[in-house]
PDB file of C-alpha atoms in Angstrom:
ATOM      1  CA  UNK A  21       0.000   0.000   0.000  1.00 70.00           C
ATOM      2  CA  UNK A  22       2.693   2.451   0.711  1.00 80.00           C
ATOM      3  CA  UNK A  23       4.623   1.454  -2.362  1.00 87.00           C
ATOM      4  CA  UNK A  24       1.147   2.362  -4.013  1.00 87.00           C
ATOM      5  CA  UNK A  25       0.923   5.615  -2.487  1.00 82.00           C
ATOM      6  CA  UNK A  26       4.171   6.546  -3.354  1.00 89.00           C
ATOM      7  CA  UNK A  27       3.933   5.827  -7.210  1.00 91.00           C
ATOM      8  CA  UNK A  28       0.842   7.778  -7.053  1.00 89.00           C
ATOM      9  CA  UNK A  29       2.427  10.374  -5.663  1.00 92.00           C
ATOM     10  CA  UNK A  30       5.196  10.301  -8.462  1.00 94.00           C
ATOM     11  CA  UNK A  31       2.776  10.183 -11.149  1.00 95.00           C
ATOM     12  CA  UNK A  32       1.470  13.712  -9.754  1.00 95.00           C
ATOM     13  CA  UNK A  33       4.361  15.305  -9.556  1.00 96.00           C
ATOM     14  CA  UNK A  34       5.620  14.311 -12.725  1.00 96.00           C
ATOM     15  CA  UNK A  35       2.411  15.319 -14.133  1.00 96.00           C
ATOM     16  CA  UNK A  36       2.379  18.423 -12.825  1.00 96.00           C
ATOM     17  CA  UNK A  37       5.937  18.946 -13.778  1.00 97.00           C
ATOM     18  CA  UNK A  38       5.247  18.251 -17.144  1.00 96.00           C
ATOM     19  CA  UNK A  39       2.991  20.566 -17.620  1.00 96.00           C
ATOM     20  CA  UNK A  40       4.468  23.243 -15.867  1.00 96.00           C
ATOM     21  CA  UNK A  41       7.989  22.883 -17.934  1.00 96.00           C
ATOM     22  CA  UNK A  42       5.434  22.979 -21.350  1.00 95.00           C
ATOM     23  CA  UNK A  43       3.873  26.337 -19.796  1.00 96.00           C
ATOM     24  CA  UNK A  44       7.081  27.626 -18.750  1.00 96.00           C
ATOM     25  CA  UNK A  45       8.999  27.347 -22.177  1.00 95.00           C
ATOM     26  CA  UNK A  46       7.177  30.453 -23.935  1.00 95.00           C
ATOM     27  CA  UNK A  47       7.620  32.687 -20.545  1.00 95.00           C
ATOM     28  CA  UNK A  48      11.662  31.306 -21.107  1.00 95.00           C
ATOM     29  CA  UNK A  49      12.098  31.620 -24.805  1.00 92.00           C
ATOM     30  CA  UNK A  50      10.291  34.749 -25.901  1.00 90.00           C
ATOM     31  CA  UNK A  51       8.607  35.987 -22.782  1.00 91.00           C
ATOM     32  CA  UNK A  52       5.370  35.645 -23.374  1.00 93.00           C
ATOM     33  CA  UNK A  53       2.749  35.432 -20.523  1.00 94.00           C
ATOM     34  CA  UNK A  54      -0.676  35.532 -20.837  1.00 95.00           C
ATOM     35  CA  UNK A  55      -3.682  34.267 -18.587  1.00 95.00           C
ATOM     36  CA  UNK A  56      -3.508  30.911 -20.242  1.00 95.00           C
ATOM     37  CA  UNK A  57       0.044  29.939 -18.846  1.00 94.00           C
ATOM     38  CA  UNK A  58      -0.339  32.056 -15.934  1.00 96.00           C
ATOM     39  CA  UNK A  59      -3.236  30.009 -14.881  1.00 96.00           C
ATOM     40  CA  UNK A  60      -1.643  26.616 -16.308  1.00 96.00           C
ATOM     41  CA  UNK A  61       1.472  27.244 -14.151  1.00 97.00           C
ATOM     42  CA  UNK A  62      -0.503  28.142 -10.916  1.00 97.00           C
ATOM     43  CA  UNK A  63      -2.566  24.758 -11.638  1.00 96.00           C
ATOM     44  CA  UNK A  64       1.208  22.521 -12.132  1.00 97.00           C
ATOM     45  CA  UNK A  65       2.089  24.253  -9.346  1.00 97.00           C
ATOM     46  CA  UNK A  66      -0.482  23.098  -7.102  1.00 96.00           C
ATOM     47  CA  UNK A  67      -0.700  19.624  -8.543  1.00 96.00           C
ATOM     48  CA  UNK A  68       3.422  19.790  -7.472  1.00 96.00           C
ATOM     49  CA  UNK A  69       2.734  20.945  -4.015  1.00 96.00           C
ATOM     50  CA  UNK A  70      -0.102  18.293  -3.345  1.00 95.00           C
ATOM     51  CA  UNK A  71       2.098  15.328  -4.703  1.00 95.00           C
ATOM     52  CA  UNK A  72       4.894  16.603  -2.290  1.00 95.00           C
ATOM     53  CA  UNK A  73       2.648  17.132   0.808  1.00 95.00           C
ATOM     54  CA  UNK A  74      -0.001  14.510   0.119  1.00 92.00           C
ATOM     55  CA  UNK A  75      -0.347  13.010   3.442  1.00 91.00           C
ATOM     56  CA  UNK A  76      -0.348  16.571   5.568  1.00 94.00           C
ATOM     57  CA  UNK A  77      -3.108  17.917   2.895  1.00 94.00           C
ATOM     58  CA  UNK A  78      -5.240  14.655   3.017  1.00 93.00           C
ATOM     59  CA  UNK A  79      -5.805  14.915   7.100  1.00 94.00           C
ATOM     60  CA  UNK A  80      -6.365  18.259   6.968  1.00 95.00           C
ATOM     61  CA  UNK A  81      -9.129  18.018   4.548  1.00 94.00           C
ATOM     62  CA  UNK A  82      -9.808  14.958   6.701  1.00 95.00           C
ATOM     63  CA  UNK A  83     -10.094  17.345   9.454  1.00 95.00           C
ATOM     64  CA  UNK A  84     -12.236  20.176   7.404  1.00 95.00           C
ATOM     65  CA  UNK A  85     -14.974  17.229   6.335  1.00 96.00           C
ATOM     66  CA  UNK A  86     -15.917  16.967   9.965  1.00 95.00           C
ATOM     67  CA  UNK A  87     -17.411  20.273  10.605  1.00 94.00           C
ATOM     68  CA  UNK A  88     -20.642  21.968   8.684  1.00 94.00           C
ATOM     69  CA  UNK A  89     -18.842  24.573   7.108  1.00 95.00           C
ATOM     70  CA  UNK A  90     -15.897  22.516   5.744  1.00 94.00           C
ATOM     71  CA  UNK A  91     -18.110  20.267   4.358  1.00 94.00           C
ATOM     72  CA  UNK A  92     -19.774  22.947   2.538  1.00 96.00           C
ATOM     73  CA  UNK A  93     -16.490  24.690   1.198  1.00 96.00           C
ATOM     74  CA  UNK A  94     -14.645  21.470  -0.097  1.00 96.00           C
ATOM     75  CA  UNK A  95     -18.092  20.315  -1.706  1.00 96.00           C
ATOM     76  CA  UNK A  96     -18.179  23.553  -3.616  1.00 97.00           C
ATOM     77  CA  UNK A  97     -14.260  23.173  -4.419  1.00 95.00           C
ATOM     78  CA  UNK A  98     -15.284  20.247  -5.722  1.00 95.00           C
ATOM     79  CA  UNK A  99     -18.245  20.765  -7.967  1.00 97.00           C
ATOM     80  CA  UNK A 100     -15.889  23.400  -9.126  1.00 96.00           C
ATOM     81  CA  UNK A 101     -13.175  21.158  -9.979  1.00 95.00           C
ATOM     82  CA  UNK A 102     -15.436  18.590 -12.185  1.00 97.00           C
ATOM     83  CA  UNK A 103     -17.431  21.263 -13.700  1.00 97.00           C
ATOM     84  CA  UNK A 104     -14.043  22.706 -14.740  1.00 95.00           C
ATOM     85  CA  UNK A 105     -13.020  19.716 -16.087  1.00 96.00           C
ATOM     86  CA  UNK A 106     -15.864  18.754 -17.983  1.00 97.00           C
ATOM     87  CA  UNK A 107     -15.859  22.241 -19.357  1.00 97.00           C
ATOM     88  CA  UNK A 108     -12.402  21.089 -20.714  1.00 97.00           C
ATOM     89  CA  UNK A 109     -12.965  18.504 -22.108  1.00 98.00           C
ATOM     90  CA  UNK A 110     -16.500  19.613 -23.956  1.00 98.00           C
ATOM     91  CA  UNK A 111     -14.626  22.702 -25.287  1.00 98.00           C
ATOM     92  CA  UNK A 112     -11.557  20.635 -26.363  1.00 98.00           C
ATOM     93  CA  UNK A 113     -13.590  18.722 -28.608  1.00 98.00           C
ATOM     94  CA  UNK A 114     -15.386  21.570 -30.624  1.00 98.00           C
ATOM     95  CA  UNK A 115     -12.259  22.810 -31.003  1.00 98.00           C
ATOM     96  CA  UNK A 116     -10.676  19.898 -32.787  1.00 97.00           C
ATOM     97  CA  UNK A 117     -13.651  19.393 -34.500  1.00 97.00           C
ATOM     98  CA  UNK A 118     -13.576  23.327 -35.738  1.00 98.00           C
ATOM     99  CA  UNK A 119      -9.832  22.855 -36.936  1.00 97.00           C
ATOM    100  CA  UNK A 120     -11.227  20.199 -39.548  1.00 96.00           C
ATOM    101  CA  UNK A 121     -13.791  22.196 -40.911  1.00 96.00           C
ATOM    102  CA  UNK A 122     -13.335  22.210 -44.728  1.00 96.00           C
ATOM    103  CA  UNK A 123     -13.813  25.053 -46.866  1.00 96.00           C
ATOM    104  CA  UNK A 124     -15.600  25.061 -49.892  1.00 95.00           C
ATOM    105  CA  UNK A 125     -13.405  25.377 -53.179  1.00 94.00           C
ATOM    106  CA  UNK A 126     -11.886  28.709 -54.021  1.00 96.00           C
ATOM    107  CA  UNK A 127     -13.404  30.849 -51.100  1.00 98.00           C
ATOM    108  CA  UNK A 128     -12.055  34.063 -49.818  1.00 98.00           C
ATOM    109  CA  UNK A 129      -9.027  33.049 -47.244  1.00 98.00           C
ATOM    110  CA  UNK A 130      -8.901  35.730 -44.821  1.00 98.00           C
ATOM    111  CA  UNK A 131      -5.828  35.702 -42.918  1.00 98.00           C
ATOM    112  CA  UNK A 132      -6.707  36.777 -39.133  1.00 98.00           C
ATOM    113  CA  UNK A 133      -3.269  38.764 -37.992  1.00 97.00           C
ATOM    114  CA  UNK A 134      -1.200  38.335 -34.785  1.00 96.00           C
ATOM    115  CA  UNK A 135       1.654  39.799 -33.348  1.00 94.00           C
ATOM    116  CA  UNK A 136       4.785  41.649 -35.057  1.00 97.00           C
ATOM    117  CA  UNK A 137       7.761  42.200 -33.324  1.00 95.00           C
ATOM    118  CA  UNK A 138       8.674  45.655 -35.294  1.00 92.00           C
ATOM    119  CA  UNK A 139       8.610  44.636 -39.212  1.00 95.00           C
ATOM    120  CA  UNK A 140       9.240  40.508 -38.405  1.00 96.00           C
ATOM    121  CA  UNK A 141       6.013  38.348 -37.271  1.00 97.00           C
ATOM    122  CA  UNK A 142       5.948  36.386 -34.639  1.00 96.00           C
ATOM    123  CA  UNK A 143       5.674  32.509 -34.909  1.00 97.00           C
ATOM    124  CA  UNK A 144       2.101  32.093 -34.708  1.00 97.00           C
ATOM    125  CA  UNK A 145       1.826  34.879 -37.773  1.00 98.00           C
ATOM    126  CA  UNK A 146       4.317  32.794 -39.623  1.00 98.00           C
ATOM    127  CA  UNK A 147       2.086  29.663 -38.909  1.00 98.00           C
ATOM    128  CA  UNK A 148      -1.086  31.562 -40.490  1.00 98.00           C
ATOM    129  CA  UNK A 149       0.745  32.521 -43.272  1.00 98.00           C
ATOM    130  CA  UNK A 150       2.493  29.668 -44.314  1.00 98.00           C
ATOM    131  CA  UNK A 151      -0.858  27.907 -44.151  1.00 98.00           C
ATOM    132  CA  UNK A 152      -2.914  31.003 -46.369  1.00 98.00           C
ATOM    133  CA  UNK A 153       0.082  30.486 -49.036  1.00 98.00           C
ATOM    134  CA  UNK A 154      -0.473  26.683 -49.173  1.00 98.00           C
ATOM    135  CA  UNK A 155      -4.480  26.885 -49.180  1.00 98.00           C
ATOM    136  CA  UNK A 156      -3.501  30.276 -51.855  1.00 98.00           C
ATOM    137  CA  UNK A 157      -1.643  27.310 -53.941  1.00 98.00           C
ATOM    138  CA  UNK A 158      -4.384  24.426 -53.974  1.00 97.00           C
ATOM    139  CA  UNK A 159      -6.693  27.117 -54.799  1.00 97.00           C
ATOM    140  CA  UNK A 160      -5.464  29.380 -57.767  1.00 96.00           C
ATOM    141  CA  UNK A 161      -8.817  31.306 -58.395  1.00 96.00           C
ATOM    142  CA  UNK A 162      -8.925  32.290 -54.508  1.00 98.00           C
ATOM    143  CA  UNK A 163      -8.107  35.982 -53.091  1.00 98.00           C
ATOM    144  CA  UNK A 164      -7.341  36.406 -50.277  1.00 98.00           C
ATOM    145  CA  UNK A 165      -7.581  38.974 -47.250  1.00 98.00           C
ATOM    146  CA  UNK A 166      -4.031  40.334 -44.923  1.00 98.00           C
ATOM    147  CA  UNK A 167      -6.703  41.605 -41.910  1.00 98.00           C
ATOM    148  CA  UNK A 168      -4.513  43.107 -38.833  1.00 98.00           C
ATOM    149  CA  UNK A 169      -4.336  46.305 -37.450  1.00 97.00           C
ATOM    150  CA  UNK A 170      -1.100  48.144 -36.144  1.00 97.00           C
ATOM    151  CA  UNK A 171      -0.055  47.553 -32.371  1.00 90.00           C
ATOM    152  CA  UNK A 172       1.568  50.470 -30.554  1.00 89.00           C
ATOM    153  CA  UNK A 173       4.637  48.310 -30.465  1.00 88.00           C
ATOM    154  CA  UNK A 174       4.571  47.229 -34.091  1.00 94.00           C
ATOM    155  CA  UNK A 175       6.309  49.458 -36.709  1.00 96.00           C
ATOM    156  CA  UNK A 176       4.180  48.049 -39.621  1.00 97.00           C
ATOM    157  CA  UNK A 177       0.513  46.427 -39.293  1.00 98.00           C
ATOM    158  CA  UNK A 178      -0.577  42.870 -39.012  1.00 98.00           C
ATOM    159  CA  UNK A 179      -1.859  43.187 -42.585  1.00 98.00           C
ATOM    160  CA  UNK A 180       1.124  44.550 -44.168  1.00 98.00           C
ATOM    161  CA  UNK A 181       3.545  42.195 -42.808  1.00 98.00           C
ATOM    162  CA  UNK A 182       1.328  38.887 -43.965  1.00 98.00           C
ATOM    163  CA  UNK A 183       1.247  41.154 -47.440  1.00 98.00           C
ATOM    164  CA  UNK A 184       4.869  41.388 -47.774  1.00 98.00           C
ATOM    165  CA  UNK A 185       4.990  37.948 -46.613  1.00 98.00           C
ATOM    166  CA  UNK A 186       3.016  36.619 -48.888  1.00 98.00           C
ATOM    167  CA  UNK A 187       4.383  38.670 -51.957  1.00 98.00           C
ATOM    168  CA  UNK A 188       7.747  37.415 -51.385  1.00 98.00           C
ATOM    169  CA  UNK A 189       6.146  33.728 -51.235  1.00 98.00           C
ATOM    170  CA  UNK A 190       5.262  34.201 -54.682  1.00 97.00           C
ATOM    171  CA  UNK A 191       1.433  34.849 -54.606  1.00 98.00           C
ATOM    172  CA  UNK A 192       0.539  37.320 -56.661  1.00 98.00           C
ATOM    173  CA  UNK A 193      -0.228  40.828 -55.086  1.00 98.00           C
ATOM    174  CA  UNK A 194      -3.320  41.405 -56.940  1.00 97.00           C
ATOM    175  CA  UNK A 195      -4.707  38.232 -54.947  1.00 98.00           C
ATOM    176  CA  UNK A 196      -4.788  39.832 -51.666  1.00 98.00           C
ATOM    177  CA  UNK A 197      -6.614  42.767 -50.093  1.00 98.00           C
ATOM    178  CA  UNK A 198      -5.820  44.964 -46.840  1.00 98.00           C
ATOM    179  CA  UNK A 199      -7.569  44.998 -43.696  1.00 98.00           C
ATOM    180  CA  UNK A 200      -5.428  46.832 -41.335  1.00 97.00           C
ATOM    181  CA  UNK A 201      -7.735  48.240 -39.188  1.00 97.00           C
ATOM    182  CA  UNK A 202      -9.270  45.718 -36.928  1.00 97.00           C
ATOM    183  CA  UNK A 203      -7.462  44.913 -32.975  1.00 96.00           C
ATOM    184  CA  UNK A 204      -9.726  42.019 -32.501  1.00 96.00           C
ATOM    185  CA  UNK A 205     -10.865  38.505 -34.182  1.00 96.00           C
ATOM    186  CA  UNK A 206     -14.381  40.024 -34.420  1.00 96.00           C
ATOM    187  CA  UNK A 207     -13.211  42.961 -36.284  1.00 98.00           C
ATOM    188  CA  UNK A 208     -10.602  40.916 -38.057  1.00 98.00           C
ATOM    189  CA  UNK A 209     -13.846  39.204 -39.867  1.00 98.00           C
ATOM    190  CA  UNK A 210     -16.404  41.838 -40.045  1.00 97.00           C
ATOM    191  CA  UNK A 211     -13.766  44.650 -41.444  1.00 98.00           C
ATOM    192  CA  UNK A 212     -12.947  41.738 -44.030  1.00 98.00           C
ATOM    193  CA  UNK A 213     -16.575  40.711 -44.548  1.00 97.00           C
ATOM    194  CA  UNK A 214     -16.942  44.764 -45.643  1.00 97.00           C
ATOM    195  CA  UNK A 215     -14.311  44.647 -47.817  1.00 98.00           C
ATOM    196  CA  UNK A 216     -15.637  41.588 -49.278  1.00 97.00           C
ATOM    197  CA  UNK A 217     -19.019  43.173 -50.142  1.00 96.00           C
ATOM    198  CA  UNK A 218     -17.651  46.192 -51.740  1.00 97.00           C
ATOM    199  CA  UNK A 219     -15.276  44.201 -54.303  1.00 97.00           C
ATOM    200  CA  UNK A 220     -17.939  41.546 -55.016  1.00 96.00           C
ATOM    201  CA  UNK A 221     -15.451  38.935 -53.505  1.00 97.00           C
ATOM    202  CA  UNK A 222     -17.171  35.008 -53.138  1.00 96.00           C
ATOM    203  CA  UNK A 223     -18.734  35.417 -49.464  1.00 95.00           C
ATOM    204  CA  UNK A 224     -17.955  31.945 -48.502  1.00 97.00           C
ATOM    205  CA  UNK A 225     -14.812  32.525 -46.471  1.00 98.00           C
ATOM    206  CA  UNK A 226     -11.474  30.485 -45.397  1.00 98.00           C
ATOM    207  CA  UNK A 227     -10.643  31.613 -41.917  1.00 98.00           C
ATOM    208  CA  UNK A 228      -6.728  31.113 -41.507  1.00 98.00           C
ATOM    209  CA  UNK A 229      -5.544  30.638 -38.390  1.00 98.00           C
ATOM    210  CA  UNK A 230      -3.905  28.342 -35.875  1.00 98.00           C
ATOM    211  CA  UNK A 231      -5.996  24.952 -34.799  1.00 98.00           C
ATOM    212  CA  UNK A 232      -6.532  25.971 -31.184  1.00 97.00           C
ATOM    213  CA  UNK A 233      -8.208  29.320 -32.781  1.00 98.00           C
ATOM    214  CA  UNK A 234     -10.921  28.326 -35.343  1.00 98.00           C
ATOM    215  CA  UNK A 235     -13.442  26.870 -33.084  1.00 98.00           C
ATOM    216  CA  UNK A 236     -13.904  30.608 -31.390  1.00 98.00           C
ATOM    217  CA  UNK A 237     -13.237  32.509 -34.939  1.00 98.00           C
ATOM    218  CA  UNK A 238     -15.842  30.220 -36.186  1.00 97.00           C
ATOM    219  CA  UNK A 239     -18.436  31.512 -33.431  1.00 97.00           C
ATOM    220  CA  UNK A 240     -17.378  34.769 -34.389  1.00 96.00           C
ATOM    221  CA  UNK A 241     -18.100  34.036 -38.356  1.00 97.00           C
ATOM    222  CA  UNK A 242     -21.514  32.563 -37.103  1.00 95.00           C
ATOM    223  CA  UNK A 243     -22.786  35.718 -35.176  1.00 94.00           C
ATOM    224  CA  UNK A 244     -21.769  37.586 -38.066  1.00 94.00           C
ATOM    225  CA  UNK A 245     -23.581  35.589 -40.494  1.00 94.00           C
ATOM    226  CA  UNK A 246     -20.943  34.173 -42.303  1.00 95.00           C
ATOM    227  CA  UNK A 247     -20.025  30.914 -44.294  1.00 96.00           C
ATOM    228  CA  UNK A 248     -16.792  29.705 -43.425  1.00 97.00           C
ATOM    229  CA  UNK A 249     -14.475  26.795 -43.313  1.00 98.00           C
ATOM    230  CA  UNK A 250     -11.076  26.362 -41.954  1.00 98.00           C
ATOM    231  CA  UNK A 251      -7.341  26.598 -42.993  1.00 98.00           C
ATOM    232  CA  UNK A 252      -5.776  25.298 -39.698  1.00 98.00           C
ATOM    233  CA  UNK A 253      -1.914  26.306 -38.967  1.00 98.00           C
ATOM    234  CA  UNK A 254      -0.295  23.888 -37.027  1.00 96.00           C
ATOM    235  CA  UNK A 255       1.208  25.201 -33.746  1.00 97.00           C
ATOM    236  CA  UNK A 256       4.688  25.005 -32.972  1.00 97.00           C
ATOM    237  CA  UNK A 257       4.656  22.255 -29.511  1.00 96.00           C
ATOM    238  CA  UNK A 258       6.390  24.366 -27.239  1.00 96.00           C
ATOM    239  CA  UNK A 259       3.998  27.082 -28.311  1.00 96.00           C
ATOM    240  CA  UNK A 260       0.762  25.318 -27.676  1.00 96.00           C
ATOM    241  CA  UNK A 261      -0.100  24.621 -24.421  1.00 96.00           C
ATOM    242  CA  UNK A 262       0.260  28.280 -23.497  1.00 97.00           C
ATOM    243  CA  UNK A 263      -2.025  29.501 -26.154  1.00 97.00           C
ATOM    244  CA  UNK A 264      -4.369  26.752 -25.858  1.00 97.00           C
ATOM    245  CA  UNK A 265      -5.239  27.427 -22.154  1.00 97.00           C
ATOM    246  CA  UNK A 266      -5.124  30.755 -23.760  1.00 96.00           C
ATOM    247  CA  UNK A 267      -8.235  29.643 -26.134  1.00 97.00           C
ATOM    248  CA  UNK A 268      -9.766  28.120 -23.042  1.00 97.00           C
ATOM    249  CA  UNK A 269     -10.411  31.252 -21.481  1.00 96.00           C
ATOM    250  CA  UNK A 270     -11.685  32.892 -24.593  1.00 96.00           C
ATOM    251  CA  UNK A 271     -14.146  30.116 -25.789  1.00 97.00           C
ATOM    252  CA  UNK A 272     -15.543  30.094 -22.318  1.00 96.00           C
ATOM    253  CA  UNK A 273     -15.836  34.375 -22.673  1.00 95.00           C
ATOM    254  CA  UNK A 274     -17.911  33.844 -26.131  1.00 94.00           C
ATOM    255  CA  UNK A 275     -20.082  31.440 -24.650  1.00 94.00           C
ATOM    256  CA  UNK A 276     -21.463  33.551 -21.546  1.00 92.00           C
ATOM    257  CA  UNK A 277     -21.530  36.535 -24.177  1.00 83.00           C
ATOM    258  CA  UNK A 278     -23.891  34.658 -26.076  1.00 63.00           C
ATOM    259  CA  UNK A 279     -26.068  33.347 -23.309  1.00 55.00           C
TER     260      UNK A 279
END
């Protein structure tokens, strides 16, 4: 039994560890931090701390369950806890599902921008792009639309530096259109959806973007009344955990919006 206890108390922490070494890489590499690896880390962290004080934790929640008002907080904590789970899991399967959501054949790509580190953009950019000039290549009779505006830190806009990208990819610059206006995934789509209207563009859309992204872009695309599929950009590993807690966060945000 104690041999048991032990492995399970491995298992944690190595869990935990995991997860907080795949969180920590981005914060390491390129400094990024955002409430998807803050919370992730906080989560290892914990997970880490339990595995390493197991037995101390387990009698004093023990202890807790034998009065009223403990009984009430650690049932809450844990309704929480499944609820959050299950929330997890529910929104980790639209968004696979999303990322494999063909479009139809020729439609307007529409490139949703991300961040650029003066005149270079960042991986994730580089991801989306890459992916618009392959679906740009399968699809010679499709246009396509650089949508981004211009961050305080950026010397150039989203949209100009997927144009220039693209250009020196070799698709031609009459194929693509500038949106560099929008600061958010919902004006990233309905500043492109206007521009779309006034050059009689197909209306039936290819939303390019990373996998962990479509499933909320798609929501977006629905509110707006839009046909779309999906060009998925695969994420860089050490990349993806952050911004897929990331996602987490915002998929959950669009869904009490709605409701």
């Amino acid at each position: 039994m104690k041999i048991l206890k032990l492995i399970v108390r491995l298992l944690l922490f190595l869990a935990g560890a995991a997860g907080f070494m795949g969180l920590v890489m981005p914060l390491i590499k390129r400094r990024i931090l955002n409430i998807g690896n803050a919370a992730g880390l906080t989560v290892c962290a914990g997970i880490m701390l339990y595995a390493l004080f197991l037995p101390r934790v387990n009698r004093l929640l023990a202890r807790w369950w034998q009065y009223k008002v403990g009984k009430v907080i650690l049932s809450i904590i844990g309704f929480g806890v499944v609820v959050g789970i299950v929330l997890v899991i529910v929104m980790s399967v639209c968004i696979i599902r999303a990322a494999h959501v063909k479009p139809v054949q020729n439609a307007t790509a529409v490139v949703l921008g991300c961040r650029v580190y003066r005149e270079r953009p960042s991986l994730i950019l580089t991801e989306r792009m890459d992916a618009a000039i392959r679906y740009l290549n399968e699809n010679p009779d499709a246009v396509c639309i650089a949508s981004g505006g211009q961050g305080t830190d950026e010397a150039i806009s989203e949209a100009e530096c997927i144009y220039r990208y693209l250009v020196e990819n070799g698709i031609d610059a009459a194929r693509i259109y500038i949106e560099d206006k929008s600061t958010s995934t919902r004006e990233n789509l309905a500043f492109s959806y206007a521009i779309i209207q006034e050059n009689a563009l197909p209306e039936e859309i290819a939303i390019v973007t990373n996998e962990f992204h479509e499933y909320r872009a798609g929501i977006i695309a629905d509110r707006l009344g839009l046909s779309y599929g999906a060009v998925s950009a695969e994420t860089a590993m050490w990349l993806l955990p952050t911004y897929y807690a990331r996602e987490l966060f915002g998929v959950l945000y669009e869904w009490l919006k709605f409701s």
